[in-house]
Amino acid sequence: MEITHEPINTEELTKSLIHNEYGGIDIFIGNIRQFTGDIETEKIEYTTYKKMAEKEMKKLADKVIAKGMDVVMVHRVGELQLGDIAVFIGVAAPHRAEAFENCQFLIDELKHTVPIWKKEYDRDKIRWGGLED
């Protein structure tokens, strides 16, 4: 569970999830997109309190690990451009259904509970967390 300023190496993280005891690996990769409906984004800046964010990410991961699965979670902070990867979440599980379900749980909970703030630079204005100023 990591917060980083560096680009996320998806290949390395994916390889770390491959174990003989797991038959299913599910991966979520979130990248910076250009359009959200009619809103055109130019870039996004993520900020956080790293120590607290990593602690909260670990709490989430521990819930899944306690069920007998492996978890990798990395969120990038700083200024990200269109196409840059912002988040990588991977779950390795004995079966695919468990991997899918728990990967979705982790991204949904990360967005709701981990203190990472998003400042969107759109064509017409700056928005915090997708909300208009």
PDB file of C-alpha atoms in Angstrom:
ATOM      1  CA  MET A   1       0.000   0.000   0.000  1.00  0.00           C
ATOM      2  CA  GLU A   2       1.779   3.030  -1.275  1.00  0.00           C
ATOM      3  CA  ILE A   3       1.423   6.681  -2.172  1.00  0.00           C
ATOM      4  CA  THR A   4       3.961   7.769  -4.775  1.00  0.00           C
ATOM      5  CA  HIS A   5       4.967  10.756  -6.884  1.00  0.00           C
ATOM      6  CA  GLU A   6       6.507   8.442  -9.481  1.00  0.00           C
ATOM      7  CA  PRO A   7       4.761   6.865 -12.485  1.00  0.00           C
ATOM      8  CA  ILE A   8       3.104   3.566 -11.565  1.00  0.00           C
ATOM      9  CA  ASN A   9       4.816   0.480 -13.001  1.00  0.00           C
ATOM     10  CA  THR A  10       1.796  -1.709 -13.785  1.00  0.00           C
ATOM     11  CA  GLU A  11       3.863  -4.576 -15.201  1.00  0.00           C
ATOM     12  CA  GLU A  12       5.936  -4.941 -12.028  1.00  0.00           C
ATOM     13  CA  LEU A  13       2.886  -4.698  -9.781  1.00  0.00           C
ATOM     14  CA  THR A  14       0.979  -7.271 -11.829  1.00  0.00           C
ATOM     15  CA  LYS A  15       3.888  -9.726 -11.655  1.00  0.00           C
ATOM     16  CA  SER A  16       3.956  -9.353  -7.860  1.00  0.00           C
ATOM     17  CA  LEU A  17       0.412 -10.797  -7.707  1.00  0.00           C
ATOM     18  CA  ILE A  18       1.216 -14.047  -9.502  1.00  0.00           C
ATOM     19  CA  HIS A  19       1.402 -16.911  -6.996  1.00  0.00           C
ATOM     20  CA  ASN A  20       0.783 -20.633  -7.408  1.00  0.00           C
ATOM     21  CA  GLU A  21      -2.035 -20.655  -4.826  1.00  0.00           C
ATOM     22  CA  TYR A  22      -4.156 -18.061  -6.660  1.00  0.00           C
ATOM     23  CA  GLY A  23      -6.172 -18.785  -9.789  1.00  0.00           C
ATOM     24  CA  GLY A  24      -7.699 -15.343 -10.315  1.00  0.00           C
ATOM     25  CA  ILE A  25      -6.151 -11.892 -10.492  1.00  0.00           C
ATOM     26  CA  ASP A  26      -8.248  -8.784 -10.970  1.00  0.00           C
ATOM     27  CA  ILE A  27      -6.670  -5.416 -11.659  1.00  0.00           C
ATOM     28  CA  PHE A  28      -8.157  -1.942 -11.654  1.00  0.00           C
ATOM     29  CA  ILE A  29      -6.163   0.831 -13.313  1.00  0.00           C
ATOM     30  CA  GLY A  30      -7.503   4.369 -13.102  1.00  0.00           C
ATOM     31  CA  ASN A  31      -6.081   6.905 -15.528  1.00  0.00           C
ATOM     32  CA  ILE A  32      -6.673  10.581 -16.243  1.00  0.00           C
ATOM     33  CA  ARG A  33      -9.394  10.947 -18.869  1.00  0.00           C
ATOM     34  CA  GLN A  34     -10.119  13.958 -21.046  1.00  0.00           C
ATOM     35  CA  PHE A  35     -13.918  14.093 -20.789  1.00  0.00           C
ATOM     36  CA  THR A  36     -16.378  13.550 -17.947  1.00  0.00           C
ATOM     37  CA  GLY A  37     -19.680  14.185 -19.658  1.00  0.00           C
ATOM     38  CA  ASP A  38     -19.391  17.691 -21.120  1.00  0.00           C
ATOM     39  CA  ILE A  39     -16.503  18.692 -18.849  1.00  0.00           C
ATOM     40  CA  GLU A  40     -13.099  18.680 -20.549  1.00  0.00           C
ATOM     41  CA  THR A  41     -10.193  18.048 -18.208  1.00  0.00           C
ATOM     42  CA  GLU A  42      -6.693  19.307 -18.987  1.00  0.00           C
ATOM     43  CA  LYS A  43      -4.873  17.812 -15.976  1.00  0.00           C
ATOM     44  CA  ILE A  44      -5.456  16.700 -12.372  1.00  0.00           C
ATOM     45  CA  GLU A  45      -3.451  17.354  -9.245  1.00  0.00           C
ATOM     46  CA  TYR A  46      -3.716  14.871  -6.365  1.00  0.00           C
ATOM     47  CA  THR A  47      -2.610  15.781  -2.847  1.00  0.00           C
ATOM     48  CA  THR A  48      -2.662  13.798   0.377  1.00  0.00           C
ATOM     49  CA  TYR A  49      -1.361  13.388   3.863  1.00  0.00           C
ATOM     50  CA  LYS A  50       0.830  10.412   2.945  1.00  0.00           C
ATOM     51  CA  LYS A  51       1.194   8.759   6.349  1.00  0.00           C
ATOM     52  CA  MET A  52      -2.550   8.822   6.995  1.00  0.00           C
ATOM     53  CA  ALA A  53      -3.458   7.764   3.451  1.00  0.00           C
ATOM     54  CA  GLU A  54      -1.116   4.764   3.506  1.00  0.00           C
ATOM     55  CA  LYS A  55      -2.468   3.760   6.920  1.00  0.00           C
ATOM     56  CA  GLU A  56      -6.041   3.864   5.594  1.00  0.00           C
ATOM     57  CA  MET A  57      -5.046   1.943   2.452  1.00  0.00           C
ATOM     58  CA  LYS A  58      -3.458  -0.740   4.649  1.00  0.00           C
ATOM     59  CA  LYS A  59      -6.654  -1.036   6.725  1.00  0.00           C
ATOM     60  CA  LEU A  60      -8.642  -1.665   3.540  1.00  0.00           C
ATOM     61  CA  ALA A  61      -6.106  -4.137   2.175  1.00  0.00           C
ATOM     62  CA  ASP A  62      -5.967  -6.006   5.494  1.00  0.00           C
ATOM     63  CA  LYS A  63      -9.719  -6.716   5.227  1.00  0.00           C
ATOM     64  CA  VAL A  64      -9.110  -8.527   1.941  1.00  0.00           C
ATOM     65  CA  ILE A  65      -5.852 -10.180   3.000  1.00  0.00           C
ATOM     66  CA  ALA A  66      -7.668 -11.607   6.045  1.00  0.00           C
ATOM     67  CA  LYS A  67      -9.886 -13.523   3.591  1.00  0.00           C
ATOM     68  CA  GLY A  68      -6.836 -15.297   2.154  1.00  0.00           C
ATOM     69  CA  MET A  69      -6.015 -13.042  -0.789  1.00  0.00           C
ATOM     70  CA  ASP A  70      -3.073 -10.890  -1.856  1.00  0.00           C
ATOM     71  CA  VAL A  71      -3.459  -7.144  -2.469  1.00  0.00           C
ATOM     72  CA  VAL A  72      -1.451  -4.393  -4.141  1.00  0.00           C
ATOM     73  CA  MET A  73      -2.611  -0.758  -3.948  1.00  0.00           C
ATOM     74  CA  VAL A  74      -0.696   2.252  -5.276  1.00  0.00           C
ATOM     75  CA  HIS A  75      -1.984   5.801  -5.751  1.00  0.00           C
ATOM     76  CA  ARG A  76       0.024   8.488  -7.478  1.00  0.00           C
ATOM     77  CA  VAL A  77      -0.020  12.086  -6.273  1.00  0.00           C
ATOM     78  CA  GLY A  78       1.184  15.314  -7.819  1.00  0.00           C
ATOM     79  CA  GLU A  79       0.291  16.789 -11.188  1.00  0.00           C
ATOM     80  CA  LEU A  80      -0.940  14.164 -13.650  1.00  0.00           C
ATOM     81  CA  GLN A  81      -1.564  14.677 -17.348  1.00  0.00           C
ATOM     82  CA  LEU A  82      -4.144  13.053 -19.624  1.00  0.00           C
ATOM     83  CA  GLY A  83      -3.478   9.319 -19.898  1.00  0.00           C
ATOM     84  CA  ASP A  84      -1.312   9.143 -16.763  1.00  0.00           C
ATOM     85  CA  ILE A  85      -2.148   6.322 -14.372  1.00  0.00           C
ATOM     86  CA  ALA A  86      -3.446   7.603 -11.041  1.00  0.00           C
ATOM     87  CA  VAL A  87      -4.255   4.366  -9.228  1.00  0.00           C
ATOM     88  CA  PHE A  88      -3.463   0.650  -9.442  1.00  0.00           C
ATOM     89  CA  ILE A  89      -5.330  -1.929  -7.391  1.00  0.00           C
ATOM     90  CA  GLY A  90      -4.724  -5.637  -7.783  1.00  0.00           C
ATOM     91  CA  VAL A  91      -6.242  -8.591  -5.979  1.00  0.00           C
ATOM     92  CA  ALA A  92      -5.048 -12.185  -6.314  1.00  0.00           C
ATOM     93  CA  ALA A  93      -7.523 -14.780  -5.045  1.00  0.00           C
ATOM     94  CA  PRO A  94      -8.138 -18.510  -5.254  1.00  0.00           C
ATOM     95  CA  HIS A  95     -11.002 -17.859  -7.725  1.00  0.00           C
ATOM     96  CA  ARG A  96     -11.889 -15.054 -10.145  1.00  0.00           C
ATOM     97  CA  ALA A  97     -15.200 -14.079  -8.510  1.00  0.00           C
ATOM     98  CA  GLU A  98     -13.424 -13.290  -5.233  1.00  0.00           C
ATOM     99  CA  ALA A  99     -10.784 -11.283  -7.074  1.00  0.00           C
ATOM    100  CA  PHE A 100     -13.406  -9.231  -8.969  1.00  0.00           C
ATOM    101  CA  GLU A 101     -15.551  -8.580  -5.895  1.00  0.00           C
ATOM    102  CA  ASN A 102     -12.674  -7.539  -3.646  1.00  0.00           C
ATOM    103  CA  CYS A 103     -10.953  -5.369  -6.246  1.00  0.00           C
ATOM    104  CA  GLN A 104     -14.191  -3.410  -6.676  1.00  0.00           C
ATOM    105  CA  PHE A 105     -14.563  -3.163  -2.896  1.00  0.00           C
ATOM    106  CA  LEU A 106     -11.046  -1.695  -2.613  1.00  0.00           C
ATOM    107  CA  ILE A 107     -11.416   0.997  -5.284  1.00  0.00           C
ATOM    108  CA  ASP A 108     -14.865   2.011  -4.026  1.00  0.00           C
ATOM    109  CA  GLU A 109     -13.675   2.258  -0.415  1.00  0.00           C
ATOM    110  CA  LEU A 110     -10.404   3.968  -1.358  1.00  0.00           C
ATOM    111  CA  LYS A 111     -12.377   6.743  -3.054  1.00  0.00           C
ATOM    112  CA  HIS A 112     -14.616   7.160   0.016  1.00  0.00           C
ATOM    113  CA  THR A 113     -12.231   6.746   2.947  1.00  0.00           C
ATOM    114  CA  VAL A 114      -8.624   7.475   1.989  1.00  0.00           C
ATOM    115  CA  PRO A 115      -7.600  11.152   2.368  1.00  0.00           C
ATOM    116  CA  ILE A 116      -6.563  11.894  -1.209  1.00  0.00           C
ATOM    117  CA  TRP A 117      -7.803  15.160  -2.680  1.00  0.00           C
ATOM    118  CA  LYS A 118      -8.305  15.816  -6.375  1.00  0.00           C
ATOM    119  CA  LYS A 119      -7.979  19.236  -8.002  1.00  0.00           C
ATOM    120  CA  GLU A 120      -9.256  19.115 -11.592  1.00  0.00           C
ATOM    121  CA  TYR A 121      -8.030  21.690 -14.076  1.00  0.00           C
ATOM    122  CA  ASP A 122     -10.815  21.880 -16.628  1.00  0.00           C
ATOM    123  CA  ARG A 123     -11.163  24.072 -19.707  1.00  0.00           C
ATOM    124  CA  ASP A 124     -13.510  26.495 -17.963  1.00  0.00           C
ATOM    125  CA  LYS A 125     -12.533  26.363 -14.266  1.00  0.00           C
ATOM    126  CA  ILE A 126     -10.814  24.506 -11.455  1.00  0.00           C
ATOM    127  CA  ARG A 127     -12.859  21.971  -9.500  1.00  0.00           C
ATOM    128  CA  TRP A 128     -11.978  20.198  -6.241  1.00  0.00           C
ATOM    129  CA  GLY A 129     -12.990  16.549  -6.165  1.00  0.00           C
ATOM    130  CA  GLY A 130     -15.163  16.941  -9.236  1.00  0.00           C
ATOM    131  CA  LEU A 131     -17.315  19.606  -7.586  1.00  0.00           C
ATOM    132  CA  GLU A 132     -17.649  23.135  -8.929  1.00  0.00           C
ATOM    133  CA  ASP A 133     -16.062  25.916  -6.875  1.00  0.00           C
TER     134      ASP A 133
END
